[in-house]
Amino acid sequence: MARTRRRLIVKDRKKTALRIAFAVLALIVLAGIATLAYFIIKKAQTKFVTRELPLLDPSVCSGTGDGLLYVRDGMLHFYSFKDEDSNFTRGLKSGANPKGVAGTDGIKVVYSENALQIVGTDFDTTPDGRIIAVRCGRTHVAVCSRAANGRETITVFTSAGQNIKAFEYEPGCLMDFGFSEASGATIWTMELATDSGSPRTTVSTFDLERMSSTGVITVSGQLVEDIFFTSSSVFVVGTESLIRYSASANREVYRVQLYGYRVADVSLAGDAPLLMLVPRDEEDITEMSSIRLMKVQQKDVAGESAVTVTLPASPVGCHLAGGSLVVTTANSVVMFDPSGAQIASQALPVGVTTRSEKLDEHHILLERSGEFVLLTVGK
């Protein structure tokens, strides 16, 4: 009798264990179904939002990351992407003839050929010479001006208009300048020398908070076309190769050959830098049938991967936004992931698009016969 009871107990334990196992398995299956459904729904959700803008063919216009800064009818306007209370319209100084506007979420400016007005200050800034270009960081603005003798000066101002630093260059030496994407307080400059018979480019970085030089990079044998920064890297885009330097020591880490392509756009929104490559001898995107996407790693080796993406017929614009390729046509927008797979498409309700301009990682400005639409790419 005792043996029979023990057998019954063993059988009950086995049944209980089986029931628990089936219950756990059911939970796992349900969790898998729920996860799959989540990703299917997420993928199916719209990646794009369009919004009509009250620009009415502005004379000058620029994206600032947090909105759109533009001049119309002699007035300076700001249109915020997120907060209507941040919108403003302000008069320009008497006699001002705006040449351009520039800005970030931290500082905004409007400038003519001989004066700069920082939004929020009560006075104009007048660098020596004619203003050639203006760049904005998060807390500073850099103005390049050219004197009558051809000598160029980059003057750096704070958001309050205080002159804190000047860099001077001999005629024809300065090629470009800007602010680091990773650190808005770091300014970089690019100088070109050809006295040796071979192009030699020097890239210098300067920390405006510590007021000290942070590095010098020299590239020989090819021209430098662009520079972009991350927290751990300085990427130099040359006519022949992409070169990664360590941000801490300015030491070259690796090179990736471009083989007849040029880098037309860069996105830093994904897990690794994504580059859009187009044939060097082709300039008009509307006549291209395909482009290449290349992804590189921020490690000791590039680990690059590249794919060719066939474009929709008659593209108006191709941009890297939010870590993906976004292609606009006359009446639609299509998104591809870094592997070249199409992941979203949507008709544009604005009709025929005649212009497509990337403002930042998540905003593209579309134009149709003088009317403007903001295309927001899902984050």
Short mmCIF file of C-alpha atoms in Angstrom, two decimals:
data_model
loop_
_atom_site.label_atom_id
_atom_site.label_comp_id
_atom_site.label_asym_id
_atom_site.label_seq_id
_atom_site.Cartn_x
_atom_site.Cartn_y
_atom_site.Cartn_z
CA MET A 1 0.00 0.00 0.00
CA ALA A 2 2.84 2.39 0.85
CA ARG A 3 4.57 1.51 -2.45
CA THR A 4 1.38 2.31 -4.40
CA ARG A 5 1.12 5.68 -2.61
CA ARG A 6 4.72 6.48 -3.52
CA ARG A 7 3.99 5.63 -7.18
CA LEU A 8 0.98 7.95 -7.16
CA ILE A 9 3.10 10.75 -5.65
CA VAL A 10 5.76 10.26 -8.35
CA LYS A 11 3.10 10.34 -11.09
CA ASP A 12 1.58 13.53 -9.64
CA ARG A 13 5.01 15.16 -9.56
CA LYS A 14 5.59 14.22 -13.19
CA LYS A 15 2.22 15.64 -14.19
CA THR A 16 2.91 18.84 -12.26
CA ALA A 17 6.33 19.20 -13.91
CA LEU A 18 4.80 18.67 -17.35
CA ARG A 19 2.09 21.24 -16.65
CA ILE A 20 4.73 23.76 -15.53
CA ALA A 21 6.86 23.02 -18.60
CA PHE A 22 3.89 23.48 -20.94
CA ALA A 23 2.94 26.71 -19.17
CA VAL A 24 6.49 28.08 -19.51
CA LEU A 25 6.58 27.05 -23.18
CA ALA A 26 3.24 28.76 -23.78
CA LEU A 27 4.51 31.95 -22.16
CA ILE A 28 7.64 31.88 -24.34
CA VAL A 29 5.55 31.38 -27.49
CA LEU A 30 3.18 34.19 -26.50
CA ALA A 31 6.13 36.50 -25.75
CA GLY A 32 7.62 35.68 -29.15
CA ILE A 33 4.33 36.39 -30.90
CA ALA A 34 3.95 39.67 -29.02
CA THR A 35 7.52 40.71 -29.89
CA LEU A 36 7.02 39.83 -33.56
CA ALA A 37 3.75 41.73 -33.65
CA TYR A 38 5.42 44.75 -32.05
CA PHE A 39 8.13 44.89 -34.68
CA ILE A 40 5.66 44.31 -37.51
CA ILE A 41 3.48 47.15 -36.26
CA LYS A 42 6.49 49.36 -35.66
CA LYS A 43 7.76 48.73 -39.17
CA ALA A 44 4.33 49.40 -40.63
CA GLN A 45 4.01 52.72 -38.81
CA THR A 46 4.64 55.79 -40.94
CA LYS A 47 8.25 56.94 -41.06
CA PHE A 48 7.40 60.35 -42.46
CA VAL A 49 5.39 63.41 -41.47
CA THR A 50 4.82 66.34 -43.82
CA ARG A 51 3.89 69.85 -42.77
CA GLU A 52 3.30 72.93 -44.92
CA LEU A 53 5.53 75.89 -44.07
CA PRO A 54 4.69 79.60 -44.28
CA LEU A 55 7.92 80.49 -46.09
CA LEU A 56 6.54 81.97 -49.32
CA ASP A 57 9.86 81.90 -51.18
CA PRO A 58 12.26 83.39 -48.59
CA SER A 59 15.30 85.26 -49.88
CA VAL A 60 17.62 83.39 -47.47
CA CYS A 61 16.89 80.34 -45.35
CA SER A 62 18.77 77.87 -43.11
CA GLY A 63 17.99 74.98 -40.78
CA THR A 64 19.17 75.37 -37.21
CA GLY A 65 18.49 71.90 -35.82
CA ASP A 66 15.55 73.11 -33.74
CA GLY A 67 13.82 75.03 -36.51
CA LEU A 68 14.08 77.13 -39.64
CA LEU A 69 15.59 80.63 -39.75
CA TYR A 70 14.73 82.77 -42.77
CA VAL A 71 14.36 86.30 -44.10
CA ARG A 72 11.23 87.49 -45.90
CA ASP A 73 10.03 90.99 -46.75
CA GLY A 74 12.87 92.59 -44.79
CA MET A 75 12.05 90.68 -41.58
CA LEU A 76 13.85 87.86 -39.77
CA HIS A 77 11.63 84.87 -38.96
CA PHE A 78 12.15 81.70 -36.93
CA TYR A 79 9.87 78.67 -37.28
CA SER A 80 10.33 76.07 -34.54
CA PHE A 81 10.02 72.37 -35.35
CA LYS A 82 8.61 71.53 -31.92
CA ASP A 83 7.37 74.55 -29.98
CA GLU A 84 5.17 77.25 -31.53
CA ASP A 85 5.90 79.51 -28.56
CA SER A 86 9.51 79.69 -29.76
CA ASN A 87 8.54 81.18 -33.13
CA PHE A 88 9.48 84.82 -33.63
CA THR A 89 9.56 87.63 -36.18
CA ARG A 90 12.01 90.49 -35.76
CA GLY A 91 12.97 93.54 -37.71
CA LEU A 92 16.41 93.85 -39.23
CA LYS A 93 18.71 96.76 -38.58
CA SER A 94 18.08 99.81 -40.74
CA GLY A 95 19.68 99.49 -44.16
CA ALA A 96 20.56 95.84 -43.66
CA ASN A 97 20.88 93.76 -46.82
CA PRO A 98 21.00 90.15 -45.57
CA LYS A 99 23.42 87.85 -47.36
CA GLY A 100 22.60 84.81 -45.27
CA VAL A 101 21.44 83.30 -41.99
CA ALA A 102 22.95 80.55 -39.87
CA GLY A 103 22.38 78.94 -36.51
CA THR A 104 22.05 76.02 -34.16
CA ASP A 105 19.71 75.31 -31.25
CA GLY A 106 21.99 77.50 -29.14
CA ILE A 107 22.79 80.52 -31.32
CA LYS A 108 21.29 82.20 -34.40
CA VAL A 109 22.65 84.95 -36.67
CA VAL A 110 21.82 86.99 -39.75
CA TYR A 111 24.60 88.66 -41.72
CA SER A 112 25.37 90.93 -44.64
CA GLU A 113 28.70 91.46 -46.42
CA ASN A 114 30.01 93.77 -43.69
CA ALA A 115 28.02 93.13 -40.50
CA LEU A 116 26.74 90.29 -38.34
CA GLN A 117 23.73 90.41 -36.04
CA ILE A 118 23.51 87.76 -33.31
CA VAL A 119 19.87 87.18 -32.38
CA GLY A 120 19.31 88.34 -28.81
CA THR A 121 21.98 91.04 -28.81
CA ASP A 122 21.34 94.76 -29.27
CA PHE A 123 24.26 95.61 -31.53
CA ASP A 124 25.86 94.61 -34.82
CA THR A 125 29.27 92.98 -35.04
CA THR A 126 31.50 94.33 -37.81
CA PRO A 127 34.59 92.22 -38.56
CA ASP A 128 37.41 93.75 -40.58
CA GLY A 129 36.93 93.12 -44.27
CA ARG A 130 34.12 91.51 -46.28
CA ILE A 131 32.26 88.58 -44.67
CA ILE A 132 32.84 85.42 -46.72
CA ALA A 133 31.28 82.68 -44.56
CA VAL A 134 29.66 82.14 -41.15
CA ARG A 135 29.53 78.95 -39.05
CA CYS A 136 27.71 78.35 -35.77
CA GLY A 137 28.41 76.01 -32.89
CA ARG A 138 26.20 75.56 -29.85
CA THR A 139 27.56 78.59 -28.00
CA HIS A 140 29.82 80.39 -30.48
CA VAL A 141 29.75 81.83 -33.97
CA ALA A 142 32.79 81.98 -36.28
CA VAL A 143 33.00 84.61 -39.02
CA CYS A 144 35.46 84.47 -41.92
CA SER A 145 36.24 87.88 -43.38
CA ARG A 146 38.60 88.86 -46.21
CA ALA A 147 40.63 92.07 -46.26
CA ALA A 148 41.44 94.08 -49.39
CA ASN A 149 44.88 92.42 -49.62
CA GLY A 150 43.31 88.95 -49.67
CA ARG A 151 44.30 88.05 -46.13
CA GLU A 152 41.56 86.15 -44.31
CA THR A 153 40.62 86.16 -40.63
CA ILE A 154 38.31 83.86 -38.67
CA THR A 155 36.87 85.76 -35.71
CA VAL A 156 35.02 83.86 -32.98
CA PHE A 157 32.23 85.47 -30.94
CA THR A 158 30.20 84.24 -27.99
CA SER A 159 26.40 84.23 -28.07
CA ALA A 160 26.56 87.62 -26.32
CA GLY A 161 28.67 89.07 -29.15
CA GLN A 162 32.00 89.09 -27.30
CA ASN A 163 35.07 88.72 -29.52
CA ILE A 164 37.21 85.98 -27.90
CA LYS A 165 39.57 84.64 -30.59
CA ALA A 166 40.95 85.38 -34.05
CA PHE A 167 42.86 83.16 -36.51
CA GLU A 168 44.69 84.77 -39.46
CA TYR A 169 45.61 83.20 -42.81
CA GLU A 170 47.62 84.18 -45.85
CA PRO A 171 45.65 84.63 -49.10
CA GLY A 172 44.48 81.34 -50.61
CA CYS A 173 45.45 79.12 -47.66
CA LEU A 174 42.15 78.72 -45.79
CA MET A 175 39.92 76.10 -47.41
CA ASP A 176 37.16 75.56 -44.85
CA PHE A 177 36.24 75.77 -41.16
CA GLY A 178 33.46 74.76 -38.81
CA PHE A 179 32.50 73.32 -35.44
CA SER A 180 32.78 69.74 -34.25
CA GLU A 181 29.48 67.83 -34.22
CA ALA A 182 30.65 66.02 -31.08
CA SER A 183 31.69 69.17 -29.22
CA GLY A 184 30.04 72.44 -30.11
CA ALA A 185 32.88 74.34 -28.42
CA THR A 186 35.61 72.91 -30.68
CA ILE A 187 36.36 74.82 -33.88
CA TRP A 188 38.32 73.26 -36.75
CA THR A 189 40.11 74.88 -39.67
CA MET A 190 41.46 73.43 -42.91
CA GLU A 191 44.50 74.90 -44.70
CA LEU A 192 45.95 73.85 -48.04
CA ALA A 193 49.59 74.17 -49.11
CA THR A 194 50.94 73.27 -52.57
CA ASP A 195 54.46 74.66 -52.31
CA SER A 196 55.96 71.16 -52.36
CA GLY A 197 54.29 70.28 -55.68
CA SER A 198 51.88 67.90 -53.94
CA PRO A 199 48.78 68.98 -52.01
CA ARG A 200 49.21 69.05 -48.25
CA THR A 201 46.20 69.77 -46.03
CA THR A 202 46.48 70.74 -42.38
CA VAL A 203 43.45 70.33 -40.12
CA SER A 204 43.69 72.11 -36.77
CA THR A 205 41.29 71.93 -33.82
CA PHE A 206 40.92 74.47 -31.02
CA ASP A 207 38.90 74.16 -27.80
CA LEU A 208 37.10 77.47 -27.15
CA GLU A 209 36.27 76.58 -23.56
CA ARG A 210 39.87 75.82 -22.58
CA MET A 211 41.20 78.32 -25.15
CA SER A 212 43.89 75.91 -26.32
CA SER A 213 44.85 73.92 -29.39
CA THR A 214 43.75 70.28 -29.24
CA GLY A 215 45.41 68.81 -32.31
CA VAL A 216 46.92 69.09 -35.77
CA ILE A 217 46.36 66.56 -38.57
CA THR A 218 48.31 66.63 -41.84
CA VAL A 219 47.13 64.85 -44.98
CA SER A 220 49.40 64.63 -48.04
CA GLY A 221 48.96 63.32 -51.56
CA GLN A 222 45.23 64.03 -51.91
CA LEU A 223 42.82 66.89 -51.40
CA VAL A 224 40.56 66.97 -48.35
CA GLU A 225 36.88 67.60 -49.10
CA ASP A 226 35.16 67.29 -45.73
CA ILE A 227 35.62 66.54 -42.03
CA PHE A 228 33.21 65.12 -39.47
CA PHE A 229 33.58 64.28 -35.80
CA THR A 230 32.28 61.80 -33.26
CA SER A 231 33.15 61.53 -29.58
CA SER A 232 36.01 59.11 -30.37
CA SER A 233 36.93 59.88 -33.98
CA VAL A 234 37.93 62.53 -36.48
CA PHE A 235 37.02 61.42 -40.02
CA VAL A 236 38.79 63.13 -42.90
CA VAL A 237 37.15 62.72 -46.31
CA GLY A 238 39.74 62.89 -49.08
CA THR A 239 39.52 62.65 -52.84
CA GLU A 240 41.01 59.14 -52.69
CA SER A 241 40.25 57.77 -49.24
CA LEU A 242 38.36 58.12 -45.99
CA ILE A 243 40.75 58.38 -43.04
CA ARG A 244 39.85 57.80 -39.40
CA TYR A 245 41.92 59.48 -36.66
CA SER A 246 41.52 58.97 -32.93
CA ALA A 247 39.96 62.04 -31.36
CA SER A 248 42.14 61.84 -28.26
CA ALA A 249 45.58 61.62 -29.93
CA ASN A 250 44.87 62.70 -33.55
CA ARG A 251 46.58 59.44 -34.60
CA GLU A 252 45.68 57.81 -37.91
CA VAL A 253 43.83 54.54 -37.27
CA TYR A 254 42.87 53.33 -40.76
CA ARG A 255 42.12 54.32 -44.36
CA VAL A 256 39.35 53.15 -46.67
CA GLN A 257 39.81 53.69 -50.42
CA LEU A 258 36.93 55.43 -52.22
CA TYR A 259 37.78 54.19 -55.74
CA GLY A 260 36.32 56.94 -57.92
CA TYR A 261 33.47 57.84 -55.57
CA ARG A 262 32.92 60.97 -53.53
CA VAL A 263 31.15 61.24 -50.19
CA ALA A 264 27.92 63.17 -50.84
CA ASP A 265 26.36 62.85 -47.38
CA VAL A 266 27.02 61.44 -43.90
CA SER A 267 24.72 60.26 -41.11
CA LEU A 268 25.90 59.80 -37.53
CA ALA A 269 22.51 58.79 -36.14
CA GLY A 270 23.04 55.03 -36.28
CA ASP A 271 25.37 52.68 -34.43
CA ALA A 272 28.21 53.51 -36.86
CA PRO A 273 28.89 56.29 -39.40
CA LEU A 274 26.96 55.81 -42.66
CA LEU A 275 28.22 57.42 -45.87
CA MET A 276 26.47 58.01 -49.19
CA LEU A 277 28.84 57.57 -52.13
CA VAL A 278 28.19 58.81 -55.67
CA PRO A 279 30.43 58.56 -58.76
CA ARG A 280 32.96 61.38 -58.74
CA ASP A 281 32.22 62.32 -62.36
CA GLU A 282 28.46 62.65 -61.79
CA GLU A 283 27.07 65.81 -60.21
CA ASP A 284 23.34 65.73 -60.94
CA ILE A 285 21.47 63.40 -58.55
CA THR A 286 18.39 63.49 -60.78
CA GLU A 287 20.31 61.62 -63.49
CA MET A 288 21.68 58.88 -61.23
CA SER A 289 20.20 55.38 -61.29
CA SER A 290 22.03 54.09 -58.19
CA ILE A 291 24.22 55.14 -55.26
CA ARG A 292 26.40 53.28 -52.78
CA LEU A 293 26.01 53.13 -49.01
CA MET A 294 29.12 52.47 -46.93
CA LYS A 295 29.25 51.81 -43.21
CA VAL A 296 32.49 52.01 -41.20
CA GLN A 297 33.29 51.09 -37.61
CA GLN A 298 34.93 53.23 -34.95
CA LYS A 299 37.48 50.55 -34.09
CA ASP A 300 41.09 49.73 -34.95
CA VAL A 301 39.93 48.33 -38.30
CA ALA A 302 37.29 49.85 -40.56
CA GLY A 303 35.25 46.69 -41.02
CA GLU A 304 33.59 48.53 -43.87
CA SER A 305 30.53 47.21 -45.63
CA ALA A 306 29.15 48.68 -48.85
CA VAL A 307 26.02 48.05 -50.90
CA THR A 308 24.63 49.49 -54.13
CA VAL A 309 21.08 50.83 -53.95
CA THR A 310 18.96 51.15 -57.10
CA LEU A 311 17.11 54.45 -56.92
CA PRO A 312 13.45 55.03 -57.77
CA ALA A 313 12.84 56.61 -61.17
CA SER A 314 13.52 60.36 -61.47
CA PRO A 315 14.91 61.11 -57.99
CA VAL A 316 14.76 64.72 -56.85
CA GLY A 317 16.97 64.27 -53.79
CA CYS A 318 18.95 61.59 -51.93
CA HIS A 319 19.81 62.16 -48.26
CA LEU A 320 21.04 60.25 -45.25
CA ALA A 321 18.66 60.96 -42.38
CA GLY A 322 18.23 59.16 -39.09
CA GLY A 323 20.74 56.48 -40.11
CA SER A 324 18.84 55.58 -43.31
CA LEU A 325 18.79 56.59 -46.97
CA VAL A 326 15.84 58.81 -47.86
CA VAL A 327 15.03 59.33 -51.55
CA THR A 328 12.48 61.90 -52.65
CA THR A 329 10.86 61.86 -56.09
CA ALA A 330 8.34 64.16 -57.72
CA ASN A 331 5.48 62.74 -55.63
CA SER A 332 6.83 60.20 -53.14
CA VAL A 333 9.48 59.48 -50.54
CA VAL A 334 11.23 56.12 -50.09
CA MET A 335 13.47 54.92 -47.23
CA PHE A 336 16.24 52.28 -47.36
CA ASP A 337 18.15 50.83 -44.41
CA PRO A 338 21.99 50.65 -44.40
CA SER A 339 21.86 47.20 -45.99
CA GLY A 340 20.02 48.63 -49.01
CA ALA A 341 16.63 47.10 -48.19
CA GLN A 342 13.56 49.27 -48.74
CA ILE A 343 11.82 49.69 -45.38
CA ALA A 344 9.24 52.42 -46.02
CA SER A 345 7.57 54.44 -48.75
CA GLN A 346 4.90 57.09 -48.77
CA ALA A 347 3.17 59.31 -51.30
CA LEU A 348 3.77 63.01 -50.84
CA PRO A 349 0.53 64.96 -50.46
CA VAL A 350 2.15 68.10 -51.79
CA GLY A 351 2.14 67.12 -55.44
CA VAL A 352 5.13 67.68 -57.69
CA THR A 353 8.35 68.39 -55.76
CA THR A 354 11.01 70.48 -57.47
CA ARG A 355 13.62 70.67 -54.71
CA SER A 356 14.75 68.54 -51.79
CA GLU A 357 17.24 69.90 -49.23
CA LYS A 358 18.44 68.18 -46.06
CA LEU A 359 18.34 70.45 -43.02
CA ASP A 360 19.55 67.98 -40.38
CA GLU A 361 19.35 64.31 -39.44
CA HIS A 362 15.55 64.34 -39.22
CA HIS A 363 14.28 67.19 -41.41
CA ILE A 364 14.19 67.71 -45.17
CA LEU A 365 12.89 70.85 -46.88
CA LEU A 366 10.76 70.26 -50.00
CA GLU A 367 9.80 72.94 -52.50
CA ARG A 368 7.00 72.97 -55.04
CA SER A 369 6.77 76.05 -57.27
CA GLY A 370 7.68 78.46 -54.47
CA GLU A 371 5.69 76.62 -51.78
CA PHE A 372 7.57 74.78 -49.04
CA VAL A 373 6.89 71.61 -47.06
CA LEU A 374 8.83 70.19 -44.12
CA LEU A 375 9.41 66.43 -44.29
CA THR A 376 10.19 64.95 -40.87
CA VAL A 377 11.89 61.55 -40.90
CA GLY A 378 10.86 59.29 -38.00
CA LYS A 379 13.41 58.85 -35.22
#
